[in-house]
Amino acid sequence: MEEIKKYIAKELSKVLLNKYNIEMTLEEIILMLEKPKDDNMGDIALPCFKFAKVLKNSPMNIANQINENLEIDNRISKCEVVSGYINFYTNSEKLCKSILENIIHKGNKYGYVNVGKGQNVTIDYSSPNIAKPFHLGHFRTTIIGRTLYNLYNELGYNSIGINHLGDWGRQFGLVIIGYEMFKDEYDIEKDPLHILSEIYVRINKLAKEDESIFVKASDNFKKLEEGDKELLALWQYFKDVSMKEYDRIYKILGCKFDSFNGEAFYNDKMDEVVKILDKKGVLVLSEGAKVVKLSENEPPCIILKSNGSTIYATRDLAAVLYRSRTYDYAKSIYVTSYEQIHHFKQVFEVSKFLVDEKYTKELVHVPYGMVRLKTGKMSSREGTVVYLQDLIEEAIAKSKKIIEEKGTEVEDIDLLAKQIGIGALIFNDLKHNKIKDIVFDLDEVLRFDGETGPYIQYTYVRIFSLINKSGIDINTIKKVNYIFNEDEVKLIKLLDMFEDIIFETAENYEPSILVRYIIDVASNFSTFYNNNSILVEDNNIKEARLLLANSTGIVIKKGLNLLGIETPTKM
Ligand code: ARG
């Protein structure tokens, strides 16, 4: 639709200038153009309400006048004035051709729009807490964050992925005590993270009965903060074994980060935060702690505890300061569960005392809902937590079984099972509106029909093999000599929305918008495919339909890849 919008804008700009002496750039006019709410009201609409005030006339009159003076060629089949809008009906035939030709021309670059102009966007995501295995909750931040990372790159920004590891805090003082106490009971190397988290649960329980253990844990953390070599060596060990496991998971998921600067990284960067807040006169003493008071009904944000230790929020404040300086970001996104809404509200509020307004304006928290099992909420104490590693293995094994049962010509079944299994997990997760809690059911996720990852991958495979079977080199088809039918026009117009969908998904931080769109594309393709033969005698029809299938493939592949899902070419 971009080409045709440009054309309409150009013609409108002439009328606006000649008739009303209003000078507007094409970009400004394009921004005014809307999609009519009702499909029967045309394809593009110009609302004339904004002109009413300047021109001291009614929107209806203005719309009529503009319409009368507009000179439009056969790219537009009809213009109609309806209650203050001019509705443009595009000539489907011409429009469809130009849409397809544009997609084929851009190939896998279709979807890219340079609105970001190389500005930096930081995306803080995944960020697991070390000494614990990766569980389903962190899976969500990982794949939502990664999608946003890809989308902002696609919009011409420079995405910077930050894994703000949870590697600092009193809990490590506690883990150290537990480790010293219980380590001889285990063969830690065998499964370090499960054992460390078990030790954590045990020592936590003891500490609840014996307050002195918590005191010692705080003490240990204080020593860590001050650089105690022995304790730091233990902490480093916890971190190393954790990173080893996380790296393996990131590799399977295909996730990359530009920075692993976690909470510990800010240990020597918090003094400055305290100093700035102090200097601004906002740091006050409250029950021995140093806090910043926020609005009336809100609890204050603790900066230093009474023993002088820092907390989670202090480290996030240091991170805002550091990221503003290091990345000069245009936007800074944080993806965590909704349990941290309050935390980020406080941090963003206090940031206003630390950095320039341009860095606080675009601080964005992206919260998401919890994952529940069919059997109820996950709890580490009750041993009902699902660990991602186990889930990934199960998904891959089940996919493999399904593939083998269905029969396949693919040689590397393990690779295919991995692409399908992981793709299914990601697709299912991103399909839901992110703020909603989701109930997890692996069998449902792995179905090969319905709104699932495997189904969409399968649609892609069908397109791919269809084009192969045709024996025609799709790159040699340059022109469309055919008038598209209703199913086809519908699909083409949908493909044309891809750029807008990418923009909308990123702007709302809502991957489900893109997922829903891909489902829509696949289902419209199915309708087209079921109702129309593609490999027919008539060359013009065959080529036009192959181009349409190929364009659909480009959009599905690109869409899935943006979500971090691979697209096998055979299944
Ligand atoms: N480690 C935290 C958690 O697991 C998430 C960190 C999110 N990022 C941040 N800058 N606070 O809940």
Coordinates of C-alpha atoms and ligand atoms in Angstrom, one line a residue:
M1 CA 0.0 0.0 0.0
E2 CA 3.0 2.3 0.5
E3 CA 3.4 3.1 -3.3
I4 CA -0.2 3.9 -3.7
K5 CA -0.3 6.0 -0.6
K6 CA 2.6 8.0 -1.9
Y7 CA 0.8 8.5 -5.1
I8 CA -2.4 9.7 -3.4
A9 CA -0.3 11.9 -1.1
K10 CA 1.3 13.5 -4.1
E11 CA -1.9 14.4 -5.7
L12 CA -3.4 15.6 -2.5
S13 CA -0.5 17.9 -1.8
K14 CA -1.1 19.6 -5.1
V15 CA -4.7 20.4 -4.3
L16 CA -3.9 21.5 -0.8
L17 CA -1.3 23.9 -2.0
N18 CA -3.2 25.3 -5.0
K19 CA -6.6 25.5 -3.5
Y20 CA -5.8 26.4 0.2
N21 CA -2.2 27.4 0.2
I22 CA -1.5 24.6 2.7
E23 CA 2.0 23.3 2.4
M24 CA 2.5 19.7 3.6
T25 CA 5.2 17.2 2.9
L26 CA 4.3 13.8 1.5
E27 CA 5.3 12.1 4.8
E28 CA 2.9 14.4 6.7
I29 CA 0.0 13.6 4.4
I30 CA 0.8 9.8 4.4
L31 CA 0.7 9.9 8.2
M32 CA -2.8 11.4 8.0
L33 CA -4.1 8.6 5.7
E34 CA -6.1 5.8 7.5
K35 CA -7.4 2.4 6.7
P36 CA -11.2 2.7 6.7
K37 CA -12.8 0.7 9.5
D38 CA -15.2 -1.0 7.2
D39 CA -13.8 -3.1 4.3
N40 CA -16.7 -1.8 2.1
M41 CA -15.6 1.8 2.6
G42 CA -12.5 1.6 0.3
D43 CA -8.9 0.9 1.0
I44 CA -7.5 4.3 2.1
A45 CA -9.2 7.2 3.7
L46 CA -8.3 10.9 4.3
P47 CA -10.0 12.4 7.3
C48 CA -10.6 16.1 6.7
F49 CA -11.4 17.1 10.3
K50 CA -7.9 18.6 10.9
F51 CA -8.4 21.1 8.1
A52 CA -11.7 22.3 9.4
K53 CA -10.3 24.6 12.0
V54 CA -7.6 26.2 9.8
L55 CA -10.0 26.6 6.9
K56 CA -13.0 27.6 9.0
N57 CA -15.2 25.3 7.0
S58 CA -16.9 22.0 7.7
P59 CA -15.0 18.7 7.1
M60 CA -17.7 17.6 4.8
N61 CA -17.4 20.7 2.6
I62 CA -13.6 20.5 2.6
A63 CA -13.7 16.8 1.7
N64 CA -16.0 17.6 -1.2
Q65 CA -13.9 20.5 -2.5
I66 CA -10.7 18.4 -2.3
N67 CA -12.4 15.6 -4.1
E68 CA -13.6 17.8 -6.9
N69 CA -10.2 19.2 -7.5
L70 CA -8.3 15.9 -7.3
E71 CA -6.9 14.5 -10.5
I72 CA -6.4 10.8 -10.1
D73 CA -5.4 8.1 -12.7
N74 CA -6.6 4.6 -13.0
R75 CA -4.6 3.3 -10.0
I76 CA -7.7 4.5 -8.1
S77 CA -11.0 3.2 -9.3
K78 CA -13.2 5.4 -7.2
C79 CA -13.1 8.3 -4.6
E80 CA -16.1 8.9 -2.4
V81 CA -16.9 11.5 0.2
V82 CA -18.5 10.1 3.4
S83 CA -19.0 12.2 6.5
G84 CA -15.8 14.2 6.4
Y85 CA -13.7 11.5 4.9
I86 CA -12.5 11.0 1.4
N87 CA -12.4 7.2 0.8
F88 CA -10.2 5.9 -2.0
Y89 CA -11.0 2.6 -3.7
T90 CA -7.8 1.3 -5.2
N91 CA -7.8 -0.5 -8.5
S92 CA -7.3 -4.1 -7.2
E93 CA -5.8 -5.3 -10.4
K94 CA -3.0 -2.7 -10.6
L95 CA -2.6 -2.6 -6.8
C96 CA -2.2 -6.4 -6.5
K97 CA 0.4 -6.5 -9.2
S98 CA 2.5 -3.8 -7.7
I99 CA 2.2 -5.4 -4.2
L100 CA 3.5 -8.7 -5.5
E101 CA 6.2 -7.2 -7.6
N102 CA 7.4 -5.2 -4.6
I103 CA 7.5 -8.3 -2.4
I104 CA 9.4 -10.4 -5.0
H105 CA 11.8 -7.5 -5.6
K106 CA 12.6 -7.0 -1.9
G107 CA 12.8 -10.8 -1.2
N108 CA 13.8 -11.5 2.4
K109 CA 14.3 -7.7 2.9
Y110 CA 10.5 -7.3 2.6
G111 CA 9.3 -5.9 5.9
Y112 CA 12.2 -3.7 6.7
V113 CA 11.5 0.0 7.1
N114 CA 14.0 2.4 8.4
V115 CA 12.1 4.4 10.9
G116 CA 14.7 3.9 13.6
K117 CA 17.5 5.4 11.5
G118 CA 20.2 3.6 13.4
Q119 CA 19.2 4.8 16.9
N120 CA 20.0 2.5 19.8
V121 CA 17.3 0.5 21.6
T122 CA 18.4 -1.5 24.6
I123 CA 16.4 -4.6 25.4
D124 CA 16.9 -6.1 28.9
Y125 CA 15.6 -9.6 28.7
S126 CA 16.0 -13.2 29.9
S127 CA 18.1 -12.2 32.9
P128 CA 17.9 -15.4 34.9
N129 CA 19.0 -15.6 38.5
I130 CA 22.2 -17.6 38.7
A131 CA 22.6 -20.8 40.8
K132 CA 19.1 -21.8 39.7
P133 CA 18.1 -23.8 36.6
F134 CA 16.2 -22.0 33.8
H135 CA 12.5 -22.4 34.2
L136 CA 9.5 -21.7 32.1
G137 CA 9.0 -18.2 33.5
H138 CA 12.4 -17.1 32.2
F139 CA 11.6 -18.7 28.9
R140 CA 8.9 -16.1 28.3
T141 CA 11.1 -13.1 28.9
T142 CA 13.7 -14.8 26.7
I143 CA 11.5 -15.2 23.6
I144 CA 9.4 -12.1 24.0
G145 CA 12.6 -10.1 24.4
R146 CA 14.3 -11.7 21.5
T147 CA 11.3 -11.0 19.3
L148 CA 11.4 -7.3 20.2
Y149 CA 15.1 -7.4 19.6
N150 CA 14.5 -8.7 16.0
L151 CA 11.6 -6.3 15.4
Y152 CA 13.5 -3.2 16.4
N153 CA 16.3 -4.2 14.1
E154 CA 13.8 -4.7 11.4
L155 CA 12.5 -1.1 12.0
G156 CA 16.0 0.3 11.4
Y157 CA 17.0 0.7 15.0
N158 CA 20.1 -0.8 16.4
S159 CA 19.0 -3.3 19.0
I160 CA 21.2 -4.0 22.0
G161 CA 20.3 -7.2 23.9
I162 CA 21.2 -7.1 27.5
N163 CA 21.1 -10.0 29.9
H164 CA 20.9 -8.4 33.3
L165 CA 21.9 -11.6 35.1
G166 CA 20.6 -11.9 38.7
D167 CA 24.0 -12.6 40.1
W168 CA 24.1 -10.3 43.2
G169 CA 22.2 -9.9 46.4
R170 CA 21.8 -11.4 49.9
Q171 CA 20.6 -14.7 48.5
F172 CA 24.2 -15.5 47.4
G173 CA 25.3 -14.9 51.0
L174 CA 22.7 -17.6 51.9
V175 CA 23.7 -20.0 49.1
I176 CA 27.3 -19.8 50.3
I177 CA 26.3 -20.9 53.8
G178 CA 24.2 -23.7 52.4
Y179 CA 27.0 -24.8 50.1
E180 CA 29.5 -25.0 52.9
M181 CA 27.0 -26.9 55.1
F182 CA 25.7 -29.5 52.6
K183 CA 28.1 -29.7 49.7
D184 CA 29.6 -33.0 50.9
E185 CA 26.2 -34.7 50.6
Y186 CA 26.1 -34.2 46.8
D187 CA 28.2 -34.8 43.7
I188 CA 27.6 -31.2 42.7
E189 CA 29.4 -31.4 39.3
K190 CA 26.8 -33.9 38.1
D191 CA 24.0 -31.4 38.0
P192 CA 25.2 -28.1 39.6
L193 CA 22.2 -25.9 39.1
H194 CA 19.6 -28.4 40.4
I195 CA 21.7 -29.2 43.4
L196 CA 22.5 -25.6 44.1
S197 CA 18.8 -24.7 44.0
E198 CA 18.0 -27.6 46.3
I199 CA 20.7 -26.4 48.7
Y200 CA 19.1 -23.0 48.5
V201 CA 15.7 -24.3 49.4
R202 CA 17.1 -26.3 52.3
I203 CA 19.1 -23.4 53.8
N204 CA 16.2 -21.0 53.3
K205 CA 14.1 -23.3 55.4
L206 CA 16.7 -23.5 58.1
A207 CA 17.1 -19.8 58.1
K208 CA 13.4 -19.3 58.7
E209 CA 13.8 -21.3 61.9
D210 CA 17.0 -19.7 62.9
E211 CA 17.2 -15.9 62.3
S212 CA 21.0 -15.9 62.8
I213 CA 21.5 -17.6 59.5
F214 CA 19.9 -14.7 57.7
V215 CA 22.1 -12.3 59.7
K216 CA 25.1 -14.3 58.5
A217 CA 23.9 -14.3 55.0
S218 CA 23.6 -10.5 55.0
D219 CA 27.1 -10.4 56.5
N220 CA 28.4 -12.6 53.7
F221 CA 26.8 -10.4 51.1
K222 CA 28.3 -7.3 52.7
K223 CA 31.7 -9.1 52.4
L224 CA 31.1 -9.9 48.8
E225 CA 30.3 -6.3 48.1
E226 CA 33.6 -5.3 49.8
G227 CA 35.5 -7.8 47.6
D228 CA 36.3 -10.7 50.0
K229 CA 38.4 -13.0 47.8
E230 CA 37.3 -16.3 49.3
L231 CA 33.6 -15.6 49.0
L232 CA 34.0 -14.1 45.6
A233 CA 35.7 -17.3 44.4
L234 CA 32.7 -19.3 45.5
W235 CA 30.4 -16.8 43.9
Q236 CA 32.4 -17.0 40.7
Y237 CA 32.0 -20.8 40.8
F238 CA 28.2 -20.5 41.0
K239 CA 28.3 -18.0 38.2
D240 CA 30.5 -20.2 35.9
V241 CA 28.4 -23.3 36.3
S242 CA 25.2 -21.3 35.7
M243 CA 26.6 -19.7 32.6
K244 CA 27.6 -23.0 31.2
E245 CA 24.0 -24.3 31.4
Y246 CA 22.4 -21.0 30.2
D247 CA 24.8 -20.9 27.2
R248 CA 23.6 -24.3 26.2
I249 CA 20.0 -23.2 26.3
Y250 CA 20.6 -20.0 24.5
K251 CA 22.4 -21.9 21.8
I252 CA 19.4 -24.3 21.3
L253 CA 17.0 -21.3 21.2
G254 CA 19.3 -19.3 18.9
C255 CA 19.5 -16.4 21.3
K256 CA 22.4 -13.9 21.3
F257 CA 23.1 -11.1 23.7
D258 CA 25.3 -8.1 23.3
S259 CA 26.0 -7.8 27.0
F260 CA 25.9 -10.0 30.0
N261 CA 26.5 -7.2 32.4
G262 CA 24.3 -8.4 35.3
E263 CA 23.7 -7.0 38.8
A264 CA 27.2 -7.7 40.1
F265 CA 28.6 -5.5 37.3
Y266 CA 27.0 -2.5 39.0
N267 CA 28.7 -3.2 42.3
D268 CA 31.2 -0.4 41.9
K269 CA 28.7 1.9 40.1
M270 CA 26.2 2.5 42.8
D271 CA 28.2 5.0 44.9
E272 CA 27.6 7.5 42.2
V273 CA 23.8 6.9 42.3
V274 CA 23.8 7.5 46.0
K275 CA 25.9 10.6 45.6
I276 CA 23.7 12.1 42.9
L277 CA 20.5 11.4 44.8
D278 CA 22.1 12.8 48.0
K279 CA 23.2 16.0 46.1
K280 CA 19.7 16.5 44.7
G281 CA 18.5 16.3 48.3
V282 CA 16.0 13.5 47.7
L283 CA 17.8 10.8 49.8
V284 CA 16.2 10.6 53.2
L285 CA 16.8 8.4 56.3
S286 CA 13.9 6.1 57.1
E287 CA 14.2 3.5 59.8
G288 CA 17.9 3.4 59.3
A289 CA 17.7 2.9 55.6
K290 CA 18.3 5.5 52.9
V291 CA 15.3 5.9 50.7
V292 CA 13.7 8.2 48.0
K293 CA 10.2 9.1 48.8
L294 CA 7.8 8.8 45.9
S295 CA 4.2 10.0 45.6
E296 CA 1.8 9.9 48.6
N297 CA 0.3 6.4 48.5
E298 CA 3.5 4.7 47.4
P299 CA 6.1 3.1 49.6
P300 CA 9.5 4.8 49.2
C301 CA 12.2 3.3 47.0
I302 CA 14.9 1.9 49.2
I303 CA 18.4 2.7 48.0
L304 CA 20.6 1.5 50.9
K305 CA 19.5 -0.9 53.6
S306 CA 20.3 0.0 57.2
N307 CA 23.5 -2.1 57.1
G308 CA 24.6 -0.1 54.0
S309 CA 23.9 -2.9 51.5
T310 CA 22.4 -2.1 48.2
I311 CA 19.3 -3.8 46.8
Y312 CA 17.9 -4.9 43.4
A313 CA 16.5 -1.4 42.7
T314 CA 19.8 0.3 43.5
R315 CA 21.5 -1.8 40.9
D316 CA 18.8 -1.1 38.3
L317 CA 19.3 2.6 38.9
A318 CA 23.0 2.3 38.3
A319 CA 22.1 0.4 35.1
V320 CA 19.9 3.3 33.9
L321 CA 22.8 5.7 34.4
Y322 CA 25.3 3.3 32.8
R323 CA 23.1 2.5 29.8
S324 CA 22.2 6.1 29.1
R325 CA 25.9 6.9 28.9
T326 CA 27.1 3.8 27.2
Y327 CA 24.3 3.4 24.6
D328 CA 22.7 6.9 24.4
Y329 CA 19.5 5.0 23.9
A330 CA 16.4 6.2 22.1
K331 CA 14.4 3.6 24.0
S332 CA 15.2 1.2 26.8
I333 CA 13.0 -1.8 27.3
Y334 CA 12.7 -4.3 30.2
V335 CA 10.9 -7.6 29.8
T336 CA 9.9 -9.3 33.1
S337 CA 6.8 -10.9 34.6
Y338 CA 4.1 -8.7 35.8
E339 CA 5.3 -9.3 39.4
Q340 CA 7.8 -6.6 38.8
I341 CA 5.5 -3.8 37.6
H342 CA 5.9 -2.0 40.9
H343 CA 9.6 -2.4 41.0
F344 CA 10.0 -0.8 37.6
K345 CA 7.6 2.0 38.4
Q346 CA 9.8 2.9 41.3
V347 CA 13.0 2.7 39.4
F348 CA 11.7 4.8 36.5
E349 CA 10.4 7.4 38.9
V350 CA 13.7 7.7 40.8
S351 CA 15.7 7.7 37.4
K352 CA 14.3 11.2 36.8
F353 CA 16.8 12.4 39.4
L354 CA 19.7 10.6 37.7
V355 CA 19.5 11.1 34.0
D356 CA 18.3 13.6 31.4
E357 CA 14.6 13.6 30.6
K358 CA 15.3 12.2 27.1
Y359 CA 16.5 9.0 28.8
T360 CA 13.5 8.6 31.2
K361 CA 10.8 9.4 28.6
E362 CA 11.4 6.1 26.8
L363 CA 12.0 3.7 29.7
V364 CA 9.5 0.9 29.0
H365 CA 8.6 -2.0 31.2
V366 CA 7.0 -4.9 29.2
P367 CA 5.3 -7.2 31.7
Y368 CA 4.0 -10.6 30.9
G369 CA 1.8 -13.2 32.6
M370 CA 2.7 -16.4 34.4
V371 CA 2.8 -19.9 33.0
R372 CA 0.7 -22.4 34.8
L373 CA 0.6 -26.1 34.3
K374 CA -2.7 -28.0 33.7
T375 CA -2.1 -29.3 37.2
G376 CA -1.8 -25.8 38.9
K377 CA 0.8 -23.2 39.7
M378 CA 4.5 -24.1 39.6
S379 CA 6.2 -24.0 43.0
S380 CA 9.9 -24.9 43.6
R381 CA 9.0 -25.9 47.1
E382 CA 6.5 -28.4 46.0
G383 CA 8.7 -29.6 43.2
T384 CA 6.2 -28.7 40.5
V385 CA 8.5 -26.3 38.7
V386 CA 9.1 -27.2 35.0
Y387 CA 12.6 -26.7 34.0
L388 CA 13.2 -25.5 30.5
Q389 CA 15.9 -28.0 29.7
D390 CA 13.5 -30.9 30.5
L391 CA 10.7 -29.3 28.5
I392 CA 12.9 -28.7 25.5
E393 CA 14.1 -32.3 25.6
E394 CA 10.5 -33.6 25.9
A395 CA 9.3 -31.4 23.1
I396 CA 12.0 -32.6 20.8
A397 CA 11.5 -36.2 21.6
K398 CA 7.8 -36.0 21.1
S399 CA 8.2 -34.2 17.8
K400 CA 10.6 -36.9 16.7
K401 CA 8.0 -39.5 17.5
I402 CA 5.3 -37.7 15.6
I403 CA 7.6 -37.2 12.6
E404 CA 8.5 -40.9 12.5
E405 CA 4.9 -42.0 12.8
K406 CA 3.9 -39.7 10.0
G407 CA 6.8 -40.8 7.9
T408 CA 9.3 -38.4 6.3
E409 CA 11.9 -38.2 3.6
V410 CA 14.1 -35.9 5.6
E411 CA 17.5 -37.3 6.4
D412 CA 18.4 -35.4 9.5
I413 CA 15.4 -36.2 11.6
D414 CA 17.0 -34.9 14.8
L415 CA 17.5 -31.5 13.3
L416 CA 13.9 -31.4 12.0
A417 CA 12.6 -32.6 15.4
K418 CA 14.5 -29.8 17.1
Q419 CA 13.2 -27.2 14.6
I420 CA 9.6 -28.4 15.1
G421 CA 9.8 -29.0 18.9
I422 CA 11.4 -25.6 19.7
G423 CA 9.4 -23.8 17.1
A424 CA 6.2 -25.2 18.7
L425 CA 7.1 -24.1 22.2
I426 CA 8.0 -20.6 21.0
F427 CA 4.9 -20.2 18.8
N428 CA 2.5 -21.4 21.5
D429 CA 4.0 -19.0 24.0
L430 CA 4.0 -15.9 21.8
K431 CA 0.5 -16.6 20.5
H432 CA -1.2 -15.5 23.7
N433 CA -1.6 -11.9 24.6
K434 CA 1.5 -11.5 26.8
I435 CA -0.1 -10.2 29.9
K436 CA -2.3 -13.2 30.2
D437 CA -1.4 -16.2 32.3
I438 CA -1.0 -19.2 30.2
V439 CA -1.8 -22.8 30.9
F440 CA 0.7 -25.1 29.4
D441 CA -0.1 -28.3 27.7
L442 CA 2.6 -29.9 25.5
D443 CA 0.3 -32.1 23.5
E444 CA -1.7 -29.2 22.4
V445 CA 1.4 -27.2 21.5
L446 CA 2.7 -30.0 19.3
R447 CA -0.4 -30.5 17.2
F448 CA 0.2 -30.5 13.5
D449 CA -3.2 -28.9 12.8
G450 CA -4.8 -25.7 14.1
E451 CA -3.1 -22.6 15.3
T452 CA 0.3 -24.2 16.1
G453 CA 3.9 -23.7 15.2
P454 CA 4.1 -27.1 13.3
Y455 CA 1.1 -26.2 11.3
I456 CA 2.6 -22.9 10.1
Q457 CA 6.0 -24.6 9.4
Y458 CA 4.1 -27.2 7.4
T459 CA 2.4 -24.4 5.4
Y460 CA 5.8 -23.1 4.5
V461 CA 7.1 -26.5 3.5
R462 CA 4.1 -26.9 1.2
I463 CA 4.8 -23.6 -0.5
F464 CA 8.4 -24.5 -0.9
S465 CA 7.8 -27.9 -2.4
L466 CA 5.1 -26.5 -4.7
I467 CA 7.5 -24.0 -6.2
N468 CA 10.2 -26.7 -6.5
K469 CA 7.7 -29.0 -8.2
S470 CA 6.8 -26.4 -10.8
G471 CA 10.3 -26.5 -12.3
I472 CA 10.1 -22.8 -12.9
D473 CA 12.8 -20.5 -11.6
I474 CA 10.7 -18.0 -9.7
N475 CA 13.4 -15.3 -10.2
T476 CA 12.8 -15.2 -13.9
I477 CA 9.2 -14.3 -13.5
K478 CA 9.1 -10.5 -13.4
K479 CA 5.6 -9.5 -14.5
V480 CA 2.1 -10.4 -13.7
N481 CA -0.3 -10.9 -16.6
Y482 CA -3.4 -12.0 -14.9
I483 CA -6.4 -10.6 -13.1
F484 CA -6.5 -12.0 -9.6
N485 CA -9.7 -13.5 -8.2
E486 CA -11.3 -12.8 -4.8
D487 CA -9.3 -15.4 -2.7
E488 CA -6.1 -14.1 -4.3
V489 CA -6.9 -10.4 -3.8
K490 CA -7.7 -11.1 -0.1
L491 CA -4.4 -12.9 0.4
I492 CA -2.4 -10.2 -1.5
K493 CA -3.9 -7.4 0.6
L494 CA -3.0 -9.3 3.7
L495 CA 0.6 -9.8 2.6
D496 CA 0.7 -6.0 1.9
M497 CA 0.0 -5.4 5.7
F498 CA 3.3 -7.0 6.8
E499 CA 5.2 -3.7 7.3
D500 CA 2.4 -2.2 9.3
I501 CA 2.1 -5.4 11.4
I502 CA 5.8 -5.3 12.3
F503 CA 5.4 -1.7 13.3
E504 CA 2.3 -2.3 15.3
T505 CA 3.8 -5.4 17.1
A506 CA 6.9 -3.4 18.1
E507 CA 5.0 -0.3 19.1
N508 CA 2.7 -2.4 21.4
Y509 CA 5.5 -4.7 22.5
E510 CA 3.0 -7.5 21.7
P511 CA 4.4 -10.4 19.7
S512 CA 0.9 -12.0 19.6
I513 CA 0.0 -9.4 17.0
L514 CA 2.6 -10.8 14.6
V515 CA 1.7 -14.4 15.5
R516 CA -2.0 -13.8 14.8
Y517 CA -1.1 -12.2 11.5
I518 CA 1.0 -15.2 10.5
I519 CA -1.9 -17.5 11.4
D520 CA -4.1 -15.4 9.3
V521 CA -1.7 -15.4 6.3
A522 CA -1.4 -19.2 6.5
S523 CA -5.1 -19.8 6.7
N524 CA -5.8 -17.4 3.8
F525 CA -3.2 -19.3 1.9
S526 CA -4.9 -22.6 2.6
T527 CA -8.2 -21.2 1.3
F528 CA -6.5 -19.9 -1.9
Y529 CA -4.6 -23.2 -2.3
N530 CA -7.7 -25.4 -1.8
N531 CA -9.9 -23.4 -4.2
N532 CA -7.4 -22.8 -7.0
S533 CA -5.0 -25.1 -8.9
I534 CA -1.6 -23.6 -9.2
L535 CA 0.3 -25.7 -11.6
V536 CA -2.2 -25.2 -14.5
E537 CA -1.6 -25.2 -18.3
D538 CA -2.1 -21.4 -18.8
N539 CA 1.3 -19.9 -18.2
N540 CA 0.0 -16.5 -17.1
I541 CA -2.1 -18.0 -14.4
K542 CA 0.5 -20.4 -13.3
E543 CA 3.2 -17.7 -13.0
A544 CA 0.9 -15.3 -11.2
R545 CA -0.1 -17.9 -8.7
L546 CA 3.5 -19.1 -8.2
L547 CA 4.5 -15.5 -7.5
L548 CA 1.7 -15.3 -5.0
A549 CA 2.7 -18.5 -3.3
N550 CA 6.3 -17.4 -3.2
S551 CA 5.4 -14.0 -1.7
T552 CA 3.3 -15.8 0.9
G553 CA 6.4 -18.0 1.7
I554 CA 8.6 -14.9 2.0
V555 CA 6.2 -13.4 4.6
I556 CA 5.7 -16.6 6.6
K557 CA 9.4 -17.3 6.7
K558 CA 10.3 -13.8 7.7
G559 CA 7.5 -13.6 10.2
L560 CA 8.6 -16.9 11.9
N561 CA 12.2 -15.9 11.8
L562 CA 11.4 -12.7 13.6
L563 CA 9.8 -14.8 16.3
G564 CA 13.0 -16.9 16.5
I565 CA 11.4 -19.9 14.8
E566 CA 13.2 -21.8 12.1
T567 CA 11.6 -22.7 8.8
P568 CA 12.5 -26.2 7.5
T569 CA 12.1 -26.7 3.8
K570 CA 11.0 -30.4 4.1
M571 CA 9.0 -32.2 6.7
Ligands
ARG1 N1 16.7 -11.4 37.4 C1 15.4 -10.9 37.4 C2 14.4 -12.0 37.7 O1 14.7 -13.1 37.4 C3 15.0 -10.2 36.2 C4 15.9 -9.0 35.9 C5 15.2 -8.0 34.9 N2 16.0 -6.9 34.6 C6 16.3 -5.9 35.4 N3 17.1 -5.0 34.9 N4 15.8 -5.8 36.6 O2 13.3 -11.8 38.1

